[in-house]
Coordinates of C-alpha atoms in Angstrom, one line a residue:
Chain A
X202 CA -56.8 208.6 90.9
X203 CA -55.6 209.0 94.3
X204 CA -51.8 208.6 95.8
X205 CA -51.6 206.6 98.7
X206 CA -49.0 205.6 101.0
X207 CA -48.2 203.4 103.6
X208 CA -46.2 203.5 106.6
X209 CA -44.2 201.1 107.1
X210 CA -43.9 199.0 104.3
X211 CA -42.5 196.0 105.7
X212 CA -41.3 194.8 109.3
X213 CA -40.4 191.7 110.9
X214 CA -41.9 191.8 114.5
X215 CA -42.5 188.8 117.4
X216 CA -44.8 187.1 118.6
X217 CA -46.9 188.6 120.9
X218 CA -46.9 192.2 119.8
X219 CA -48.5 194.9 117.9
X220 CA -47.8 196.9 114.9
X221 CA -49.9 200.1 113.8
X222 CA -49.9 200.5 110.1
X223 CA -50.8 204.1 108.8
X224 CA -52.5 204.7 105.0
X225 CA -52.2 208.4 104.0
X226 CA -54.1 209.7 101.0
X227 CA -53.1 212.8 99.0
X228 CA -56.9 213.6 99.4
X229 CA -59.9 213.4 100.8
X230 CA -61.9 210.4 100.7
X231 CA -65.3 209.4 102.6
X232 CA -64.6 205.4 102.3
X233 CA -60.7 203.4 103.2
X234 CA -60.6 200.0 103.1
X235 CA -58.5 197.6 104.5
X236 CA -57.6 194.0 103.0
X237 CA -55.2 191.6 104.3
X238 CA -53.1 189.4 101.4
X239 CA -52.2 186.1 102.8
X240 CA -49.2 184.5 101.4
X241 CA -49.8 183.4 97.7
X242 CA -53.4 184.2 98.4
X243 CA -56.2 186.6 97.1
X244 CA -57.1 189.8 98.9
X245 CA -59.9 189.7 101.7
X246 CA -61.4 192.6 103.1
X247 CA -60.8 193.2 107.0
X248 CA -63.0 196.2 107.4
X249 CA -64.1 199.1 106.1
X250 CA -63.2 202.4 107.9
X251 CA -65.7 205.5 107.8
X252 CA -64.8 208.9 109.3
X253 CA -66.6 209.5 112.2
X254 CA -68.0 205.9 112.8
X255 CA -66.4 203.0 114.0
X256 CA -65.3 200.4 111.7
X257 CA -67.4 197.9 110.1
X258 CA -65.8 193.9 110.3
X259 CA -66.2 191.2 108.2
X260 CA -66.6 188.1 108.9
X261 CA -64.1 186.3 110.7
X262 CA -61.9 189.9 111.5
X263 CA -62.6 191.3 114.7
X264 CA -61.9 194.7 116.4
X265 CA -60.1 193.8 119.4
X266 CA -57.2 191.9 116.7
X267 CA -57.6 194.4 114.3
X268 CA -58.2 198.0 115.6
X269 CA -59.2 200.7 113.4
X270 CA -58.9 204.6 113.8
X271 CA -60.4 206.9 111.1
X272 CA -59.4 210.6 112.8
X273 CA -60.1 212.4 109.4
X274 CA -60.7 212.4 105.7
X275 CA -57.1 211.2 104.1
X276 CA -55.6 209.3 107.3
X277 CA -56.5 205.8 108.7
X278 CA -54.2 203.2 110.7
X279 CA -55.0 199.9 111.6
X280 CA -53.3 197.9 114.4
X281 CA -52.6 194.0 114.1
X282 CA -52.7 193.6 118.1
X283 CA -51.0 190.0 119.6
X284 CA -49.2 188.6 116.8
X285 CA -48.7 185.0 116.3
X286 CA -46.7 183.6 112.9
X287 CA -50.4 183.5 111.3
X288 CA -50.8 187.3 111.4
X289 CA -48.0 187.2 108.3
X290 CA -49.5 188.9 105.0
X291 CA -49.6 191.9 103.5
X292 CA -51.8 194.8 104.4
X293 CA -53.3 197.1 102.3
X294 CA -55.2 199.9 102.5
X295 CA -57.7 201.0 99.7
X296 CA -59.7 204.0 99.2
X297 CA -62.8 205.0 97.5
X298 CA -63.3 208.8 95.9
X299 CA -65.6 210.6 97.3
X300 CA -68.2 210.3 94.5
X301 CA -68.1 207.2 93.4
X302 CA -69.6 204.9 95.9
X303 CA -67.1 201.8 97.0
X304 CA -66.8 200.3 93.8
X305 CA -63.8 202.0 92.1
X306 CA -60.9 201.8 94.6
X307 CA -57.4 202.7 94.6
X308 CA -55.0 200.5 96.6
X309 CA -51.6 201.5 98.8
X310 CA -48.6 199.8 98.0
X311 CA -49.1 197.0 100.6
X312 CA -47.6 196.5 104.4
X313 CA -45.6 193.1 104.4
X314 CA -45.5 191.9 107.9
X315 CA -43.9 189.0 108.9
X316 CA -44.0 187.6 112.2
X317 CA -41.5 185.0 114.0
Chain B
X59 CA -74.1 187.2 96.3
X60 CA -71.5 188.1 94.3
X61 CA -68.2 185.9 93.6
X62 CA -65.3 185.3 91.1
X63 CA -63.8 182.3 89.9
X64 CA -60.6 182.3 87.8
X65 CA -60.2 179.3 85.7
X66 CA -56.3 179.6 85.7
X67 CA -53.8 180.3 88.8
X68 CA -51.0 179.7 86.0
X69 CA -50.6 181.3 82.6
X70 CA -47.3 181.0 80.7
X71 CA -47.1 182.3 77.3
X72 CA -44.0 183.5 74.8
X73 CA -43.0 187.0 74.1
X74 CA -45.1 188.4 71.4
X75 CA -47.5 185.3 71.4
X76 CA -51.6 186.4 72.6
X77 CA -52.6 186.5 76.4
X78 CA -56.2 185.4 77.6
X79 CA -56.8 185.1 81.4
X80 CA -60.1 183.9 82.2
X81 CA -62.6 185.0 84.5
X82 CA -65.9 184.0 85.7
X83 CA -68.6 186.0 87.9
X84 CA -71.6 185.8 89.6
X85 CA -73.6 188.5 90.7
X86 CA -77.3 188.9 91.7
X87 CA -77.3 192.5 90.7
X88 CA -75.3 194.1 87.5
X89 CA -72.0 194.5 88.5
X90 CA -69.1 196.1 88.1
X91 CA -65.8 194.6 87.1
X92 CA -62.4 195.2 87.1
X93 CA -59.4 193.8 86.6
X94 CA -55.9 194.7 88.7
X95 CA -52.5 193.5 88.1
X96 CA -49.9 193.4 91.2
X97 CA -46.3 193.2 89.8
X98 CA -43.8 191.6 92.8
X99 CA -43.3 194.0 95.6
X100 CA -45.5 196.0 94.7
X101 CA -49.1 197.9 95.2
X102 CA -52.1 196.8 92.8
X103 CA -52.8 198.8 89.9
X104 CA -56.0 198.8 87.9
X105 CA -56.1 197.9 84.6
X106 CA -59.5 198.3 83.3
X107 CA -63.3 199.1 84.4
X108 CA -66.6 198.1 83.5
X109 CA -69.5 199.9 84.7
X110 CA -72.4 198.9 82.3
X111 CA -71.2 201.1 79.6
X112 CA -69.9 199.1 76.1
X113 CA -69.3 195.7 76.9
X114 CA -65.7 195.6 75.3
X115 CA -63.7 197.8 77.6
X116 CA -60.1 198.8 76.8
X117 CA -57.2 199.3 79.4
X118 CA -53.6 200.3 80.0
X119 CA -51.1 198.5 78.9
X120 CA -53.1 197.3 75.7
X121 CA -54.9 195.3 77.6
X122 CA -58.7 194.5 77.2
X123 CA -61.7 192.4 78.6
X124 CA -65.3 191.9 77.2
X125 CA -68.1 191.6 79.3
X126 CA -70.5 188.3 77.9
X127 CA -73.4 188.7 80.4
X128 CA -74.8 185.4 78.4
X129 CA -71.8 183.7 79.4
X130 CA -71.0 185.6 82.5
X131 CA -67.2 186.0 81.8
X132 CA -64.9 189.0 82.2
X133 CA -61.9 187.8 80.5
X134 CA -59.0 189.6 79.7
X135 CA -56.8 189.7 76.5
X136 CA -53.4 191.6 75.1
X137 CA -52.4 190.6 71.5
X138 CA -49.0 190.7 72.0
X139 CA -47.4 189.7 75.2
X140 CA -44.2 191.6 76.5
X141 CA -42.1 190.8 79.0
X142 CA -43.3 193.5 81.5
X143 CA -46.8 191.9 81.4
X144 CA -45.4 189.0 84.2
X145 CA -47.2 190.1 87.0
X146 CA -50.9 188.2 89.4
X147 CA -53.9 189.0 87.8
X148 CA -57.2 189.7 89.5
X149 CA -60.4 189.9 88.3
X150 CA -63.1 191.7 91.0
X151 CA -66.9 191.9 90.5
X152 CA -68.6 194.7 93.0
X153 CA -72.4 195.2 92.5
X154 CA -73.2 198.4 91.6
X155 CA -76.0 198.8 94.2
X156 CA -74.6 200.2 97.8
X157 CA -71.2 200.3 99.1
X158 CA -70.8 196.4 99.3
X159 CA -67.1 194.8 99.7
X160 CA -65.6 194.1 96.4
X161 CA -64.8 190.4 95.9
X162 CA -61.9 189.3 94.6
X163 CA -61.0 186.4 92.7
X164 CA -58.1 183.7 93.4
X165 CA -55.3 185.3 91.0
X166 CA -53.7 184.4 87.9
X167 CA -50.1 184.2 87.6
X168 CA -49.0 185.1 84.3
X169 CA -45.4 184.2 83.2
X170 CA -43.9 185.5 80.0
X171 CA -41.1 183.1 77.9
X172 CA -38.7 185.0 76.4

């Protein structure tokens, strides 16, 4: 399994700003996911991060709210740009292993932002 | 498509007494599935796999799920709950073809009565 941490792991910003949130992995990994955790909700998949391409959205997430960088193989960050009170959740970042395809994934210990 | 539906968003069983938290999928393709448990505060942590291999799949904790492909159900079972074992439950279905999103299901919230 992979370690993976997350910087930070919680903040209370205002409305109207950004935060960057950065997912470091103790090694390298060609896939890093990140999910956003809603309050007393599931997990739902924001985007997938490749190295070396730009992200790939889902439905409803898009990349001017949610920016993505991918610089290398164990380092992502993703930016929640204009906050509003909505934007509260937690943010996680997940990784794949190198050679197993997406479907086994290991999961950070979670971003909680909240935003007034 | 794929999905997940957990029959329960609320378990609450005694210390000692059996857990079953139940789990649904749908999947156009043979999937995998896993189930994760998140304690409070903290990262998810995966519990158990299957990947097409035996259908009864064991995991940490003494923790296990069978996969009924009649019935379509993933459900997961401890004998003997402890008071550790308090934590959401998901249960997440990813078809094995391509990298496609895994999908996750609502949650279960198990509480354990001392």
């Amino acid at each position: 399994s992979a370690v993976i941490s997350q910087k930070p792991s919680r903040d209370i910003c205002q409305r109207g700003t950004s935060l960057t949130i950065q997912c470091q992995v103790d090694s390298q990994v060609t896939m890093m996911f990140w999910y956003r955790q809603q309050p007393g909700q599931s997990l739902t998949l924001i985007a997938t991060a490749n190295q070396g391409s730009e992200a790939t959205y889902e439905s409803g997430f898009v990349i001017d709210k949610f920016p993505i960088s991918r610089p290398n193989l164990t380092f992502s960050t993703l930016t929640v740009s204009n906050m509003s009170p909505e934007d509260s959740s937690i943010y996680l970042c997940s990784v794949a292993p190198l050679a197993g395809g997406s479907e086994l994934q290991f999961f950070g210990p979670g971003t909680r932002l909240t935003v007034l | 498509a794929q999905s997940v539906t957990q029959l329960d968003s609320h378990v609450s069983v005694s210390e000692g007494t059996p857990v079953l938290l139940r789990c649904n999928y749908s999947s156009s393709y043979s999937p995998s599935l896993f189930w994760y448990v998140q304690h409070p505060n903290k990262g998810l942590q995966l519990l158990l796999k299957y990947t097409s291999a035996a259908t009864l799949v064991k995991g940490i904790n003494g923790f296990e799920a069978e996969f009924k492909k009649s019935e379509t159900s993933f459900h997961l079972t401890k004998p003997s709950a402890h008071m550790s074992d308090a934590a959401e439950y998901f249960c997440v279905v990813s078809p094995q073809r391509g990298n496609t999103p895994l999908v996750f299901g609502k949650g279960t919230r198990l509480s354990v009565i001392a």
